[in-house]
Short mmCIF file of C-alpha atoms in Angstrom, two decimals:
data_model
loop_
_atom_site.label_atom_id
_atom_site.label_comp_id
_atom_site.label_asym_id
_atom_site.label_seq_id
_atom_site.Cartn_x
_atom_site.Cartn_y
_atom_site.Cartn_z
CA UNK A 1 17.27 95.03 -51.38
CA UNK A 2 14.60 97.53 -51.72
CA UNK A 3 12.39 94.58 -53.35
CA UNK A 4 11.95 91.71 -55.07
CA UNK A 5 14.32 91.14 -57.94
CA UNK A 6 14.02 88.86 -60.93
CA UNK A 7 16.60 88.43 -63.89
CA UNK A 8 16.51 88.46 -66.57
CA UNK A 9 13.49 90.79 -67.52
CA UNK A 10 13.02 89.41 -70.99
CA UNK A 11 13.90 86.04 -72.05
CA UNK A 12 13.81 84.60 -75.72
CA UNK A 13 14.11 81.02 -76.33
CA UNK A 14 14.11 78.74 -79.08
CA UNK A 15 11.92 75.51 -78.60
CA UNK A 16 13.86 72.86 -77.08
CA UNK A 17 16.37 75.05 -75.00
CA UNK A 18 16.58 75.40 -71.34
CA UNK A 19 15.92 78.54 -69.54
CA UNK A 20 16.83 79.43 -65.94
CA UNK A 21 14.84 82.48 -64.59
CA UNK A 22 16.58 84.01 -61.16
CA UNK A 23 14.55 85.67 -58.09
CA UNK A 24 16.23 87.44 -55.52
CA UNK A 25 13.52 87.97 -52.69
CA UNK A 26 13.59 90.35 -49.81
CA UNK A 27 16.52 89.79 -47.36
CA UNK A 28 15.05 87.88 -44.47
CA UNK A 29 12.11 86.73 -46.25
CA UNK A 30 11.22 83.45 -45.16
CA UNK A 31 8.37 82.07 -47.90
CA UNK A 32 9.08 82.39 -51.64
CA UNK A 33 6.22 81.71 -54.60
CA UNK A 34 6.76 81.06 -58.17
CA UNK A 35 3.87 81.89 -60.33
CA UNK A 36 3.04 82.18 -63.88
CA UNK A 37 0.87 84.67 -65.37
CA UNK A 38 -0.21 84.21 -68.94
CA UNK A 39 -1.53 87.00 -71.22
CA UNK A 40 -4.45 88.87 -69.98
CA UNK A 41 -4.59 86.26 -66.98
CA UNK A 42 -4.27 85.93 -63.17
CA UNK A 43 -0.95 84.43 -61.67
CA UNK A 44 -1.43 80.85 -61.14
CA UNK A 45 0.72 79.15 -58.61
CA UNK A 46 3.59 77.02 -59.17
CA UNK A 47 5.95 76.32 -56.41
CA UNK A 48 6.37 77.14 -52.96
CA UNK A 49 9.55 77.56 -50.42
CA UNK A 50 9.67 77.98 -46.73
CA UNK A 51 13.59 78.83 -46.51
CA UNK A 52 15.26 76.02 -48.24
CA UNK A 53 12.44 73.48 -48.35
CA UNK A 54 10.19 73.27 -51.21
CA UNK A 55 7.07 72.60 -49.63
CA UNK A 56 4.40 72.35 -52.52
CA UNK A 57 5.04 71.86 -56.03
CA UNK A 58 1.92 70.95 -57.06
CA UNK A 59 1.43 73.71 -59.81
CA UNK A 60 4.70 72.76 -61.66
CA UNK A 61 2.71 71.89 -65.07
CA UNK A 62 5.28 69.21 -65.91
CA UNK A 63 8.57 67.37 -65.09
CA UNK A 64 10.44 69.84 -67.43
CA UNK A 65 9.84 72.48 -64.53
CA UNK A 66 12.34 72.47 -61.57
CA UNK A 67 12.82 75.04 -59.17
CA UNK A 68 15.45 75.36 -56.18
CA UNK A 69 16.33 77.60 -53.39
CA UNK A 70 19.46 75.85 -52.22
CA UNK A 71 20.71 78.43 -49.29
CA UNK A 72 17.08 79.79 -48.53
CA UNK A 73 17.28 83.28 -50.49
CA UNK A 74 17.86 83.18 -54.11
CA UNK A 75 15.59 80.92 -55.84
CA UNK A 76 16.04 79.52 -59.43
CA UNK A 77 13.45 78.40 -61.74
CA UNK A 78 14.35 76.31 -64.56
CA UNK A 79 12.63 75.09 -67.50
CA UNK A 80 14.25 72.26 -69.62
CA UNK A 81 13.42 71.69 -73.20
CA UNK A 82 10.97 74.73 -73.76
CA UNK A 83 7.64 74.44 -75.60
CA UNK A 84 5.64 77.48 -77.13
CA UNK A 85 3.26 76.75 -74.40
CA UNK A 86 5.67 77.85 -71.61
CA UNK A 87 5.71 81.60 -72.92
CA UNK A 88 4.17 83.65 -70.02
CA UNK A 89 5.65 85.81 -67.53
CA UNK A 90 7.13 84.27 -64.63
CA UNK A 91 6.81 86.15 -61.46
CA UNK A 92 8.42 85.40 -58.15
CA UNK A 93 6.79 86.61 -54.74
CA UNK A 94 8.26 86.46 -51.22
CA UNK A 95 6.53 87.03 -47.61
CA UNK A 96 8.15 87.82 -44.17
CA UNK A 97 6.67 85.05 -42.38
CA UNK A 98 4.96 81.58 -43.10
CA UNK A 99 1.28 83.03 -42.98
CA UNK A 100 2.03 84.52 -46.38
CA UNK A 101 -0.69 87.05 -46.35
CA UNK A 102 1.45 90.12 -47.72
CA UNK A 103 3.19 88.80 -50.73
CA UNK A 104 5.73 91.01 -52.23
CA UNK A 105 5.81 90.50 -56.22
CA UNK A 106 8.73 91.04 -58.30
CA UNK A 107 8.24 92.49 -61.65
CA UNK A 108 8.65 89.04 -63.40
CA UNK A 109 10.20 87.39 -66.27
CA UNK A 110 8.37 87.51 -69.83
CA UNK A 111 9.61 84.25 -71.55
CA UNK A 112 9.00 83.82 -75.18
CA UNK A 113 9.71 80.24 -76.81
CA UNK A 114 9.62 81.06 -80.50
CA UNK B 1 -9.97 74.37 -61.83
CA UNK B 2 -11.28 78.24 -61.35
CA UNK B 3 -12.04 78.51 -57.68
CA UNK B 4 -12.55 82.34 -57.57
CA UNK B 5 -14.34 83.93 -60.30
CA UNK B 6 -14.10 87.48 -61.03
CA UNK B 7 -16.13 89.97 -62.88
CA UNK B 8 -16.59 92.22 -64.73
CA UNK B 9 -13.53 91.63 -67.28
CA UNK B 10 -13.05 95.31 -67.91
CA UNK B 11 -14.46 98.33 -66.83
CA UNK B 12 -14.36 101.92 -67.96
CA UNK B 13 -15.64 104.74 -65.58
CA UNK B 14 -15.14 108.59 -65.67
CA UNK B 15 -12.76 110.15 -63.10
CA UNK B 16 -14.44 110.40 -59.59
CA UNK B 17 -17.07 107.43 -60.43
CA UNK B 18 -16.83 104.52 -58.01
CA UNK B 19 -16.04 101.25 -60.06
CA UNK B 20 -17.07 98.00 -58.57
CA UNK B 21 -15.13 94.64 -59.10
CA UNK B 22 -16.62 91.52 -57.99
CA UNK B 23 -15.53 87.80 -56.98
CA UNK B 24 -17.25 84.54 -56.17
CA UNK B 25 -15.57 81.81 -54.53
CA UNK B 26 -16.86 78.13 -54.15
CA UNK B 27 -14.23 76.69 -51.30
CA UNK B 28 -15.28 77.69 -47.53
CA UNK B 29 -11.81 76.60 -46.47
CA UNK B 30 -10.67 79.81 -47.62
CA UNK B 31 -9.61 82.35 -44.55
CA UNK B 32 -8.02 85.52 -46.32
CA UNK B 33 -9.35 87.73 -49.20
CA UNK B 34 -6.78 90.35 -50.51
CA UNK B 35 -7.09 92.57 -53.69
CA UNK B 36 -3.68 92.92 -55.85
CA UNK B 37 -3.32 95.99 -58.37
CA UNK B 38 -1.08 95.39 -61.10
CA UNK B 39 0.27 98.00 -63.70
CA UNK B 40 1.98 96.88 -67.20
CA UNK B 41 5.25 95.54 -66.60
CA UNK B 42 4.72 95.27 -62.92
CA UNK B 43 3.99 92.39 -60.79
CA UNK B 44 0.88 92.74 -58.55
CA UNK B 45 1.06 94.59 -55.60
CA UNK B 46 -1.06 94.38 -52.33
CA UNK B 47 -3.75 97.04 -52.21
CA UNK B 48 -6.26 95.69 -49.50
CA UNK B 49 -7.30 92.31 -48.07
CA UNK B 50 -10.18 91.05 -45.51
CA UNK B 51 -10.63 88.14 -43.37
CA UNK B 52 -14.14 86.47 -43.42
CA UNK B 53 -15.22 87.63 -39.68
CA UNK B 54 -15.42 90.90 -40.87
CA UNK B 55 -18.09 92.04 -43.45
CA UNK B 56 -16.24 95.61 -44.61
CA UNK B 57 -12.85 97.12 -44.53
CA UNK B 58 -12.08 100.68 -45.73
CA UNK B 59 -8.51 102.00 -46.42
CA UNK B 60 -8.26 105.51 -47.93
CA UNK B 61 -10.21 105.28 -51.20
CA UNK B 62 -10.59 101.54 -51.26
CA UNK B 63 -13.07 99.36 -49.73
CA UNK B 64 -14.08 95.53 -49.60
CA UNK B 65 -17.19 94.32 -48.95
CA UNK B 66 -17.71 90.76 -48.11
CA UNK B 67 -20.60 88.63 -48.25
CA UNK B 68 -19.76 85.12 -46.05
CA UNK B 69 -23.24 83.48 -46.73
CA UNK B 70 -23.06 84.46 -50.56
CA UNK B 71 -19.32 83.42 -50.66
CA UNK B 72 -18.75 86.88 -52.20
CA UNK B 73 -16.67 89.90 -52.04
CA UNK B 74 -16.36 93.05 -53.68
CA UNK B 75 -13.69 96.06 -54.40
CA UNK B 76 -15.18 99.60 -54.46
CA UNK B 77 -12.70 102.41 -55.46
CA UNK B 78 -14.25 105.71 -54.20
CA UNK B 79 -13.61 108.99 -56.08
CA UNK B 80 -11.28 107.07 -58.68
CA UNK B 81 -8.54 108.65 -60.45
CA UNK B 82 -6.78 108.27 -63.65
CA UNK B 83 -4.07 106.91 -61.95
CA UNK B 84 -6.21 104.28 -60.42
CA UNK B 85 -6.04 102.70 -64.17
CA UNK B 86 -4.54 99.04 -63.74
CA UNK B 87 -5.82 95.70 -63.84
CA UNK B 88 -7.08 94.47 -60.33
CA UNK B 89 -7.00 90.74 -58.96
CA UNK B 90 -9.05 89.29 -56.42
CA UNK B 91 -7.38 86.58 -54.69
CA UNK B 92 -8.21 84.11 -51.87
CA UNK B 93 -6.01 81.86 -49.45
CA UNK B 94 -6.77 78.32 -48.48
CA UNK B 95 -6.30 77.66 -45.03
CA UNK B 96 -4.26 74.40 -45.20
CA UNK B 97 -0.46 73.99 -44.97
CA UNK B 98 0.55 75.58 -48.52
CA UNK B 99 -1.22 78.74 -48.15
CA UNK B 100 -0.59 80.01 -51.56
CA UNK B 101 -3.08 82.65 -53.02
CA UNK B 102 -5.45 81.72 -55.89
CA UNK B 103 -6.20 84.83 -57.96
CA UNK B 104 -9.39 85.66 -60.06
CA UNK B 105 -8.75 86.38 -63.80
CA UNK B 106 -8.24 90.02 -63.49
CA UNK B 107 -10.37 93.38 -64.27
CA UNK B 108 -8.69 95.90 -66.25
CA UNK B 109 -9.86 99.53 -65.18
CA UNK B 110 -9.76 102.68 -67.31
CA UNK B 111 -10.66 105.71 -65.20
CA UNK B 112 -11.35 108.60 -68.13
CA UNK B 113 -10.04 111.91 -67.05
#
């Protein structure tokens, strides 16, 4: 595709529900990142994939957060038993190689937990 | 743990002015310093970037100044336009294996017509 695509664009969840956020990176991009952006703040790193391998998940805030990229392309970020503090924009970014210098971001999924 | 401190939080300039946004970092293992521009409802987009072996880089109306000894870098926007109104984030990249970007807290720039 022309860019990084994320879906859904908006997600409203009741506290305790599970949600799944999808990212379609640019075709052929090796590296994929998930970031969390709270209102009025900069993006914060969650996790990093190189192809299908999750090389770094140090930014995931709790064991309720889980990410996968089983075939090295599409990635899913899953949040179990959502809490109000999970409300944020979740951004996906991809880059062509492993140097991760030029990141292409999607428009994000805005998650609101009620 | 805030590794990149960005200032100011917001900035208002007249069209044609030269807004300057500053960032300071602590970790000398950072090896790449980009600036990203974000419009409402969109993801950040890479604007310009610099490596620590260079003190200045210009691309069009955008200039990065880098001071390695002071561990500071700044973004200058020449001849600013209302279309430049956006949120700007500095970032740093750790030279270790993960190589993820760490972002500053952002500067909301408004350029008045």
